[in-house]
PDB file of C-alpha atoms in Angstrom:
ATOM      1  CA  MET A  14      -2.567 -13.346  18.573  1.00  0.00           C
ATOM      2  CA  GLY A  15      -5.791 -12.669  16.648  1.00  0.00           C
ATOM      3  CA  GLU A  16      -6.424 -13.730  13.067  1.00  0.00           C
ATOM      4  CA  ALA A  17      -5.121 -11.118  10.656  1.00  0.00           C
ATOM      5  CA  THR A  18      -7.007 -10.301   7.482  1.00  0.00           C
ATOM      6  CA  VAL A  19      -6.725  -7.909   4.555  1.00  0.00           C
ATOM      7  CA  ALA A  20      -8.821  -4.830   5.333  1.00  0.00           C
ATOM      8  CA  GLY A  21      -7.836  -2.829   2.257  1.00  0.00           C
ATOM      9  CA  LEU A  22      -6.030  -3.048  -1.076  1.00  0.00           C
ATOM     10  CA  VAL A  23      -4.798   0.014  -2.955  1.00  0.00           C
ATOM     11  CA  HIS A  24      -2.735   0.554  -6.075  1.00  0.00           C
ATOM     12  CA  TYR A  25      -1.242   3.789  -7.396  1.00  0.00           C
ATOM     13  CA  PRO A  26      -1.139   3.703 -11.209  1.00  0.00           C
ATOM     14  CA  VAL A  27       0.912   6.923 -11.400  1.00  0.00           C
ATOM     15  CA  LYS A  28       3.648   7.253  -8.808  1.00  0.00           C
ATOM     16  CA  GLY A  29       2.874  10.104  -6.411  1.00  0.00           C
ATOM     17  CA  CYS A  30      -0.745  10.500  -7.530  1.00  0.00           C
ATOM     18  CA  ALA A  31      -3.954   9.328  -5.855  1.00  0.00           C
ATOM     19  CA  GLY A  32      -4.495   5.696  -4.991  1.00  0.00           C
ATOM     20  CA  VAL A  33      -7.240   3.413  -6.291  1.00  0.00           C
ATOM     21  CA  PRO A  34      -8.862   1.128  -3.678  1.00  0.00           C
ATOM     22  CA  VAL A  35      -9.811  -2.256  -5.122  1.00  0.00           C
ATOM     23  CA  PRO A  36     -11.610  -5.314  -3.696  1.00  0.00           C
ATOM     24  CA  VAL A  37      -9.342  -7.775  -5.526  1.00  0.00           C
ATOM     25  CA  ALA A  38      -5.751  -7.439  -6.709  1.00  0.00           C
ATOM     26  CA  THR A  39      -3.471  -9.522  -8.874  1.00  0.00           C
ATOM     27  CA  VAL A  40       0.051  -9.449  -7.450  1.00  0.00           C
ATOM     28  CA  THR A  41       3.056  -9.913  -9.736  1.00  0.00           C
ATOM     29  CA  ARG A  42       6.772  -9.984  -8.927  1.00  0.00           C
ATOM     30  CA  THR A  43       6.818  -6.164  -8.969  1.00  0.00           C
ATOM     31  CA  GLY A  44       3.670  -5.713  -6.878  1.00  0.00           C
ATOM     32  CA  ILE A  45      -0.032  -5.158  -7.537  1.00  0.00           C
ATOM     33  CA  VAL A  46      -0.813  -4.930 -11.247  1.00  0.00           C
ATOM     34  CA  HIS A  47      -0.613  -1.275 -12.412  1.00  0.00           C
ATOM     35  CA  ASP A  48       0.959  -0.136  -9.134  1.00  0.00           C
ATOM     36  CA  ARG A  49       3.554   2.568  -9.882  1.00  0.00           C
ATOM     37  CA  SER A  50       3.761   1.343 -13.468  1.00  0.00           C
ATOM     38  CA  MET A  51       3.770   4.991 -14.569  1.00  0.00           C
ATOM     39  CA  MET A  52       5.360   8.141 -13.240  1.00  0.00           C
ATOM     40  CA  LEU A  53       5.619  11.826 -14.018  1.00  0.00           C
ATOM     41  CA  VAL A  54       9.089  13.180 -14.712  1.00  0.00           C
ATOM     42  CA  ASP A  55      10.547  16.639 -15.278  1.00  0.00           C
ATOM     43  CA  GLU A  56      12.401  17.837 -18.353  1.00  0.00           C
ATOM     44  CA  GLN A  57      15.556  16.039 -17.161  1.00  0.00           C
ATOM     45  CA  GLY A  58      13.707  12.751 -16.610  1.00  0.00           C
ATOM     46  CA  VAL A  59      13.804  13.047 -12.804  1.00  0.00           C
ATOM     47  CA  PHE A  60      10.684  11.674 -11.125  1.00  0.00           C
ATOM     48  CA  LEU A  61       8.194  14.093  -9.584  1.00  0.00           C
ATOM     49  CA  SER A  62       6.968  13.499  -6.051  1.00  0.00           C
ATOM     50  CA  GLN A  63       4.600  14.831  -3.412  1.00  0.00           C
ATOM     51  CA  ARG A  64       7.737  15.609  -1.440  1.00  0.00           C
ATOM     52  CA  VAL A  65       8.061  18.725  -3.620  1.00  0.00           C
ATOM     53  CA  LEU A  66       4.644  18.832  -5.335  1.00  0.00           C
ATOM     54  CA  PRO A  67       1.947  17.880  -2.807  1.00  0.00           C
ATOM     55  CA  SER A  68      -0.716  18.803  -5.381  1.00  0.00           C
ATOM     56  CA  MET A  69       0.082  15.522  -7.157  1.00  0.00           C
ATOM     57  CA  ALA A  70      -2.204  13.904  -4.566  1.00  0.00           C
ATOM     58  CA  VAL A  71      -5.322  15.317  -6.268  1.00  0.00           C
ATOM     59  CA  ILE A  72      -4.534  13.765  -9.671  1.00  0.00           C
ATOM     60  CA  ARG A  73      -6.771  10.697  -9.779  1.00  0.00           C
ATOM     61  CA  PRO A  74      -5.722   8.061 -12.330  1.00  0.00           C
ATOM     62  CA  THR A  75      -7.803   5.022 -13.232  1.00  0.00           C
ATOM     63  CA  VAL A  76      -6.642   2.239 -15.541  1.00  0.00           C
ATOM     64  CA  SER A  77      -9.311   0.553 -17.672  1.00  0.00           C
ATOM     65  CA  ALA A  78     -10.271  -3.050 -16.936  1.00  0.00           C
ATOM     66  CA  ASP A  79      -8.319  -4.311 -19.945  1.00  0.00           C
ATOM     67  CA  GLY A  80      -5.284  -2.187 -19.048  1.00  0.00           C
ATOM     68  CA  SER A  81      -5.277  -0.336 -22.361  1.00  0.00           C
ATOM     69  CA  ARG A  82      -6.299   3.179 -21.277  1.00  0.00           C
ATOM     70  CA  ILE A  83      -5.797   5.572 -18.388  1.00  0.00           C
ATOM     71  CA  ALA A  84      -8.370   8.136 -17.252  1.00  0.00           C
ATOM     72  CA  LEU A  85      -7.144  11.205 -15.356  1.00  0.00           C
ATOM     73  CA  ALA A  86      -9.127  13.619 -13.207  1.00  0.00           C
ATOM     74  CA  ALA A  87      -8.165  16.655 -11.116  1.00  0.00           C
ATOM     75  CA  PRO A  88     -10.053  19.586  -9.569  1.00  0.00           C
ATOM     76  CA  GLY A  89     -10.610  22.403 -12.051  1.00  0.00           C
ATOM     77  CA  MET A  90      -9.638  20.274 -15.035  1.00  0.00           C
ATOM     78  CA  ASP A  91     -11.691  18.469 -17.643  1.00  0.00           C
ATOM     79  CA  ASP A  92     -11.403  14.703 -17.227  1.00  0.00           C
ATOM     80  CA  ALA A  93      -9.164  13.138 -19.849  1.00  0.00           C
ATOM     81  CA  GLU A  94      -8.515   9.645 -21.161  1.00  0.00           C
ATOM     82  CA  PHE A  95      -5.503   8.345 -23.072  1.00  0.00           C
ATOM     83  CA  ASP A  96      -4.221   5.130 -24.577  1.00  0.00           C
ATOM     84  CA  ILE A  97      -1.419   3.553 -22.554  1.00  0.00           C
ATOM     85  CA  VAL A  98       1.689   3.156 -24.707  1.00  0.00           C
ATOM     86  CA  ARG A  99       3.505   0.030 -23.537  1.00  0.00           C
ATOM     87  CA  ASP A 100       6.283   0.019 -26.125  1.00  0.00           C
ATOM     88  CA  GLY A 101       7.670   2.918 -28.094  1.00  0.00           C
ATOM     89  CA  ASP A 102       9.965   5.902 -27.659  1.00  0.00           C
ATOM     90  CA  ARG A 103      12.170   5.529 -24.619  1.00  0.00           C
ATOM     91  CA  SER A 104      13.483   8.370 -22.503  1.00  0.00           C
ATOM     92  CA  GLN A 105      16.050   8.389 -19.712  1.00  0.00           C
ATOM     93  CA  VAL A 106      14.536   8.544 -16.214  1.00  0.00           C
ATOM     94  CA  SER A 107      15.852   8.437 -12.671  1.00  0.00           C
ATOM     95  CA  LEU A 108      14.794   7.993  -9.050  1.00  0.00           C
ATOM     96  CA  PHE A 109      16.651   9.685  -6.158  1.00  0.00           C
ATOM     97  CA  ASP A 110      19.873   9.841  -8.211  1.00  0.00           C
ATOM     98  CA  LYS A 111      20.228   6.159  -7.276  1.00  0.00           C
ATOM     99  CA  TRP A 112      18.378   4.331 -10.022  1.00  0.00           C
ATOM    100  CA  PHE A 113      18.686   5.233 -13.683  1.00  0.00           C
ATOM    101  CA  GLY A 114      16.718   3.565 -16.448  1.00  0.00           C
ATOM    102  CA  VAL A 115      14.238   4.257 -19.214  1.00  0.00           C
ATOM    103  CA  GLY A 116      10.516   4.890 -19.487  1.00  0.00           C
ATOM    104  CA  ILE A 117       8.085   4.701 -22.398  1.00  0.00           C
ATOM    105  CA  ASP A 118       6.895   8.241 -23.116  1.00  0.00           C
ATOM    106  CA  GLN A 119       3.086   8.524 -23.159  1.00  0.00           C
ATOM    107  CA  GLY A 120       2.885  11.400 -25.608  1.00  0.00           C
ATOM    108  CA  ASP A 121       2.258  15.131 -25.801  1.00  0.00           C
ATOM    109  CA  ALA A 122      -1.467  15.179 -25.002  1.00  0.00           C
ATOM    110  CA  VAL A 123      -1.177  13.595 -21.553  1.00  0.00           C
ATOM    111  CA  ALA A 124       1.973  15.639 -20.864  1.00  0.00           C
ATOM    112  CA  LYS A 125       0.069  18.842 -21.613  1.00  0.00           C
ATOM    113  CA  TRP A 126      -2.797  17.818 -19.314  1.00  0.00           C
ATOM    114  CA  ALA A 127      -0.490  16.975 -16.391  1.00  0.00           C
ATOM    115  CA  ALA A 128       1.587  20.137 -16.903  1.00  0.00           C
ATOM    116  CA  ALA A 129      -1.578  22.231 -16.604  1.00  0.00           C
ATOM    117  CA  VAL A 130      -2.397  20.624 -13.242  1.00  0.00           C
ATOM    118  CA  LEU A 131       1.110  20.929 -11.808  1.00  0.00           C
ATOM    119  CA  ASP A 132       1.966  24.246 -13.475  1.00  0.00           C
ATOM    120  CA  ARG A 133       5.281  22.972 -14.792  1.00  0.00           C
ATOM    121  CA  PRO A 134       6.549  20.977 -17.774  1.00  0.00           C
ATOM    122  CA  CYS A 135       6.408  17.229 -17.258  1.00  0.00           C
ATOM    123  CA  ARG A 136       6.045  13.936 -19.115  1.00  0.00           C
ATOM    124  CA  LEU A 137       4.267  10.724 -18.210  1.00  0.00           C
ATOM    125  CA  VAL A 138       6.260   7.529 -18.712  1.00  0.00           C
ATOM    126  CA  HIS A 139       5.456   3.813 -18.387  1.00  0.00           C
ATOM    127  CA  VAL A 140       7.777   0.966 -17.395  1.00  0.00           C
ATOM    128  CA  PRO A 141       9.196  -0.668 -20.553  1.00  0.00           C
ATOM    129  CA  PRO A 142       8.664  -4.359 -21.339  1.00  0.00           C
ATOM    130  CA  GLU A 143      12.314  -5.103 -20.542  1.00  0.00           C
ATOM    131  CA  HIS A 144      12.166  -3.386 -17.123  1.00  0.00           C
ATOM    132  CA  ASP A 145      14.154  -5.409 -14.569  1.00  0.00           C
ATOM    133  CA  ARG A 146      14.979  -3.537 -11.387  1.00  0.00           C
ATOM    134  CA  ASP A 147      16.103  -4.991  -8.069  1.00  0.00           C
ATOM    135  CA  GLY A 148      14.846  -3.852  -4.698  1.00  0.00           C
ATOM    136  CA  TRP A 149      16.938  -4.117  -1.547  1.00  0.00           C
ATOM    137  CA  GLY A 150      16.659  -5.384   2.016  1.00  0.00           C
ATOM    138  CA  GLU A 151      16.242  -8.762   3.682  1.00  0.00           C
ATOM    139  CA  HIS A 152      14.156  -9.895   0.704  1.00  0.00           C
ATOM    140  CA  PRO A 153      15.069  -7.524  -2.163  1.00  0.00           C
ATOM    141  CA  GLY A 154      12.629  -8.697  -4.817  1.00  0.00           C
ATOM    142  CA  LYS A 155      11.779  -6.773  -7.974  1.00  0.00           C
ATOM    143  CA  VAL A 156      10.184  -3.338  -8.301  1.00  0.00           C
ATOM    144  CA  GLY A 157       8.607  -1.088 -10.942  1.00  0.00           C
ATOM    145  CA  PHE A 158       8.684   2.689 -10.429  1.00  0.00           C
ATOM    146  CA  ALA A 159       8.006   2.467  -6.666  1.00  0.00           C
ATOM    147  CA  ASP A 160      10.697   4.013  -4.467  1.00  0.00           C
ATOM    148  CA  ALA A 161      12.494   0.713  -3.857  1.00  0.00           C
ATOM    149  CA  HIS A 162      10.076  -2.099  -2.969  1.00  0.00           C
ATOM    150  CA  ALA A 163       7.101  -3.918  -4.458  1.00  0.00           C
ATOM    151  CA  ILE A 164       4.615  -3.716  -1.561  1.00  0.00           C
ATOM    152  CA  LEU A 165       3.952  -1.426   1.390  1.00  0.00           C
ATOM    153  CA  LEU A 166       1.965  -3.106   4.150  1.00  0.00           C
ATOM    154  CA  THR A 167       0.505  -1.258   7.153  1.00  0.00           C
ATOM    155  CA  ALA A 168      -1.575  -2.399  10.136  1.00  0.00           C
ATOM    156  CA  GLN A 169      -4.704  -0.752  11.523  1.00  0.00           C
ATOM    157  CA  SER A 170      -3.555  -1.386  15.106  1.00  0.00           C
ATOM    158  CA  SER A 171      -0.373   0.595  14.383  1.00  0.00           C
ATOM    159  CA  LEU A 172      -2.382   3.550  13.099  1.00  0.00           C
ATOM    160  CA  ASP A 173      -4.700   3.353  16.114  1.00  0.00           C
ATOM    161  CA  ASP A 174      -1.694   3.461  18.456  1.00  0.00           C
ATOM    162  CA  LEU A 175      -0.183   6.386  16.558  1.00  0.00           C
ATOM    163  CA  ASN A 176      -3.459   8.314  16.635  1.00  0.00           C
ATOM    164  CA  ARG A 177      -3.762   7.786  20.388  1.00  0.00           C
ATOM    165  CA  ARG A 178      -0.343   9.374  20.779  1.00  0.00           C
ATOM    166  CA  ILE A 179      -1.274  12.210  18.434  1.00  0.00           C
ATOM    167  CA  ALA A 180      -4.443  12.837  20.474  1.00  0.00           C
ATOM    168  CA  VAL A 181      -2.365  13.256  23.636  1.00  0.00           C
ATOM    169  CA  ARG A 182      -0.754  16.239  21.924  1.00  0.00           C
ATOM    170  CA  GLY A 183      -4.187  17.670  21.214  1.00  0.00           C
ATOM    171  CA  ALA A 184      -3.876  17.167  17.461  1.00  0.00           C
ATOM    172  CA  ALA A 185      -6.363  15.574  15.088  1.00  0.00           C
ATOM    173  CA  PRO A 186      -6.078  11.910  14.074  1.00  0.00           C
ATOM    174  CA  ILE A 187      -4.796  11.092  10.587  1.00  0.00           C
ATOM    175  CA  PRO A 188      -6.219   8.610   8.080  1.00  0.00           C
ATOM    176  CA  MET A 189      -4.311   5.611   6.766  1.00  0.00           C
ATOM    177  CA  ASN A 190      -4.088   7.095   3.270  1.00  0.00           C
ATOM    178  CA  ARG A 191      -1.373   9.487   4.497  1.00  0.00           C
ATOM    179  CA  PHE A 192       0.987   6.478   4.390  1.00  0.00           C
ATOM    180  CA  ARG A 193      -0.096   5.335   0.893  1.00  0.00           C
ATOM    181  CA  PRO A 194      -0.109   1.589   1.646  1.00  0.00           C
ATOM    182  CA  ASN A 195      -0.848  -1.234  -0.780  1.00  0.00           C
ATOM    183  CA  ILE A 196      -2.151  -3.672   1.841  1.00  0.00           C
ATOM    184  CA  ILE A 197      -3.896  -2.708   5.091  1.00  0.00           C
ATOM    185  CA  VAL A 198      -4.066  -5.395   7.771  1.00  0.00           C
ATOM    186  CA  THR A 199      -6.593  -5.729  10.560  1.00  0.00           C
ATOM    187  CA  GLY A 200      -6.613  -8.287  13.375  1.00  0.00           C
ATOM    188  CA  TRP A 201      -3.158  -7.850  14.879  1.00  0.00           C
ATOM    189  CA  PRO A 202      -3.925  -6.586  18.396  1.00  0.00           C
ATOM    190  CA  ASP A 203      -0.384  -5.408  19.088  1.00  0.00           C
ATOM    191  CA  PRO A 204       0.699  -2.289  17.204  1.00  0.00           C
ATOM    192  CA  PHE A 205       3.665  -2.602  14.867  1.00  0.00           C
ATOM    193  CA  THR A 206       3.381  -6.383  14.635  1.00  0.00           C
ATOM    194  CA  GLU A 207       4.338  -5.907  10.975  1.00  0.00           C
ATOM    195  CA  ASP A 208       7.897  -5.081  12.103  1.00  0.00           C
ATOM    196  CA  ARG A 209       8.354  -8.734  13.087  1.00  0.00           C
ATOM    197  CA  VAL A 210       6.887 -10.399   9.994  1.00  0.00           C
ATOM    198  CA  ARG A 211       9.527 -12.053   7.823  1.00  0.00           C
ATOM    199  CA  VAL A 212       7.501 -14.290   5.484  1.00  0.00           C
ATOM    200  CA  ALA A 213       3.720 -14.293   5.138  1.00  0.00           C
ATOM    201  CA  THR A 214       1.028 -15.757   2.925  1.00  0.00           C
ATOM    202  CA  VAL A 215      -1.515 -13.076   2.016  1.00  0.00           C
ATOM    203  CA  GLY A 216      -4.421 -14.612   0.142  1.00  0.00           C
ATOM    204  CA  GLY A 217      -2.796 -16.388  -2.798  1.00  0.00           C
ATOM    205  CA  ALA A 218       0.477 -14.428  -2.672  1.00  0.00           C
ATOM    206  CA  GLU A 219       3.599 -14.830  -0.561  1.00  0.00           C
ATOM    207  CA  LEU A 220       5.441 -11.771   0.734  1.00  0.00           C
ATOM    208  CA  GLY A 221       8.883 -11.433   2.271  1.00  0.00           C
ATOM    209  CA  TYR A 222       9.959  -8.643   4.612  1.00  0.00           C
ATOM    210  CA  ALA A 223      12.455  -6.219   3.088  1.00  0.00           C
ATOM    211  CA  THR A 224      12.729  -3.376   5.630  1.00  0.00           C
ATOM    212  CA  ARG A 225      10.758  -0.997   7.801  1.00  0.00           C
ATOM    213  CA  ALA A 226       9.259   1.843   5.782  1.00  0.00           C
ATOM    214  CA  VAL A 227      11.204   4.985   6.587  1.00  0.00           C
ATOM    215  CA  ARG A 228       8.954   7.944   5.933  1.00  0.00           C
ATOM    216  CA  CYS A 229       9.644  11.174   4.094  1.00  0.00           C
ATOM    217  CA  ALA A 230       7.467  14.313   4.226  1.00  0.00           C
ATOM    218  CA  VAL A 231       4.590  12.793   2.214  1.00  0.00           C
ATOM    219  CA  PRO A 232       2.563  11.638   5.282  1.00  0.00           C
ATOM    220  CA  THR A 233       2.179  15.314   6.230  1.00  0.00           C
ATOM    221  CA  VAL A 234       0.243  15.895   2.975  1.00  0.00           C
ATOM    222  CA  ASP A 235      -3.566  15.795   3.106  1.00  0.00           C
ATOM    223  CA  GLN A 236      -4.305  13.289   0.351  1.00  0.00           C
ATOM    224  CA  GLU A 237      -7.751  14.776  -0.309  1.00  0.00           C
ATOM    225  CA  THR A 238      -6.646  18.390  -0.799  1.00  0.00           C
ATOM    226  CA  GLY A 239      -3.036  18.011  -1.959  1.00  0.00           C
ATOM    227  CA  ARG A 240      -1.835  20.461   0.699  1.00  0.00           C
ATOM    228  CA  ARG A 241       0.616  20.091   3.557  1.00  0.00           C
ATOM    229  CA  ASP A 242      -1.240  19.761   6.836  1.00  0.00           C
ATOM    230  CA  GLY A 243       1.126  20.491   9.679  1.00  0.00           C
ATOM    231  CA  PRO A 244       3.728  18.418  11.492  1.00  0.00           C
ATOM    232  CA  GLU A 245       1.736  15.238  12.096  1.00  0.00           C
ATOM    233  CA  PRO A 246       2.317  12.346  11.922  1.00  0.00           C
ATOM    234  CA  THR A 247       6.063  12.956  11.624  1.00  0.00           C
ATOM    235  CA  ARG A 248       6.282  14.904  14.897  1.00  0.00           C
ATOM    236  CA  THR A 249       4.736  12.109  16.955  1.00  0.00           C
ATOM    237  CA  LEU A 250       6.522   9.305  15.124  1.00  0.00           C
ATOM    238  CA  ALA A 251       9.785  11.041  16.015  1.00  0.00           C
ATOM    239  CA  ASP A 252       9.026  10.344  19.684  1.00  0.00           C
ATOM    240  CA  PHE A 253       9.156   6.568  19.344  1.00  0.00           C
ATOM    241  CA  ARG A 254       9.880   5.389  15.787  1.00  0.00           C
ATOM    242  CA  ARG A 255      13.349   6.767  15.044  1.00  0.00           C
ATOM    243  CA  GLU A 256      15.566   4.565  12.848  1.00  0.00           C
ATOM    244  CA  PRO A 257      19.254   5.298  13.646  1.00  0.00           C
ATOM    245  CA  GLU A 258      20.467   3.000  10.865  1.00  0.00           C
ATOM    246  CA  PHE A 259      18.581   5.184   8.379  1.00  0.00           C
ATOM    247  CA  GLY A 260      19.900   8.548   9.482  1.00  0.00           C
ATOM    248  CA  GLY A 261      17.378   8.973  12.283  1.00  0.00           C
ATOM    249  CA  GLY A 262      14.337   8.948  10.013  1.00  0.00           C
ATOM    250  CA  VAL A 263      10.968   7.798  11.313  1.00  0.00           C
ATOM    251  CA  SER A 264       9.231   4.593  10.220  1.00  0.00           C
ATOM    252  CA  PHE A 265       5.698   3.344   9.760  1.00  0.00           C
ATOM    253  CA  GLY A 266       4.801   0.186   7.867  1.00  0.00           C
ATOM    254  CA  MET A 267       6.663  -2.693   6.286  1.00  0.00           C
ATOM    255  CA  LYS A 268       8.208  -2.797   2.827  1.00  0.00           C
ATOM    256  CA  ALA A 269       7.939  -6.234   1.253  1.00  0.00           C
ATOM    257  CA  ALA A 270       9.057  -8.206  -1.763  1.00  0.00           C
ATOM    258  CA  VAL A 271       6.792 -10.581  -3.649  1.00  0.00           C
ATOM    259  CA  LEU A 272       8.148 -14.085  -3.173  1.00  0.00           C
ATOM    260  CA  GLY A 273       5.168 -15.771  -4.821  1.00  0.00           C
ATOM    261  CA  PRO A 274       2.722 -13.963  -7.108  1.00  0.00           C
ATOM    262  CA  GLY A 275      -0.994 -14.556  -6.647  1.00  0.00           C
ATOM    263  CA  ARG A 276      -4.426 -13.073  -6.117  1.00  0.00           C
ATOM    264  CA  ILE A 277      -5.479 -11.160  -2.987  1.00  0.00           C
ATOM    265  CA  GLU A 278      -8.984 -10.155  -1.952  1.00  0.00           C
ATOM    266  CA  VAL A 279     -10.179  -7.898   0.843  1.00  0.00           C
ATOM    267  CA  GLY A 280     -11.035 -10.272   3.681  1.00  0.00           C
ATOM    268  CA  ASP A 281      -8.307 -12.790   2.846  1.00  0.00           C
ATOM    269  CA  ARG A 282      -6.433 -14.309   5.749  1.00  0.00           C
ATOM    270  CA  ILE A 283      -2.805 -13.403   6.446  1.00  0.00           C
ATOM    271  CA  THR A 284      -0.695 -16.267   7.751  1.00  0.00           C
ATOM    272  CA  VAL A 285       2.794 -15.461   9.002  1.00  0.00           C
ATOM    273  CA  THR A 286       5.059 -18.426   8.329  1.00  0.00           C
ATOM    274  CA  ARG A 287       8.237 -16.876   9.734  1.00  0.00           C
ATOM    275  CA  TRP A 288       8.650 -14.234  12.384  1.00  0.00           C
ATOM    276  CA  GLY A 289      11.667 -12.034  13.076  1.00  0.00           C
TER     277      GLY A 289
END
């Protein structure tokens, strides 16, 4: 098997919004610093997602180097910048009617800006200092506002295999950003090698396999335009990546827990210390 390396690192400061590629990432127990540390919620505190609002993909958040401010950009809107409130008024929030907790409200100004983009009332919230949420799976780990796991890892060879299958149907290939990964791996010649990883050292961090990543409708959203773009990749994944134990959903990628925090750079080696 070839030497695997980190080909890309991405974090998503606001859950459901655009990702930020970075050359270096600090990984904590809940994932890459700033990853899904904030989310947009409706008037009932329920998280907003590209599953219902694909236009969230065009909101581009950037956290300042010192972590004190967030800049937001979206087509047709003036760019805006706000202080990040890390402790203050708490509001009740929820994910999938399965996890219920609190978020730190980020104020009226940012709420007004986001509501104008999405054309509906919403609030931006940040994880509170006391946030302590368990993931699940073989290695559960801890998680911020991500769906249920700290890290999503995908492999370039898996995408190449998927795109070959999509091409057979006469459809256009899809980019990796449809799957919104945190870590992209190159160097595994066999597609879906990530399914078999159980413990791996990635740069200075150690990751533990939690579960295969069962996909919702988000990979059908064009991440550049914020619009749904047909049945791929879900249609082709349904041919060979069904997961009966998860209601017949399709999978792509590996969800992982952080077993040992550390620093990861693009180009770092990935060493698998235990295979499944």
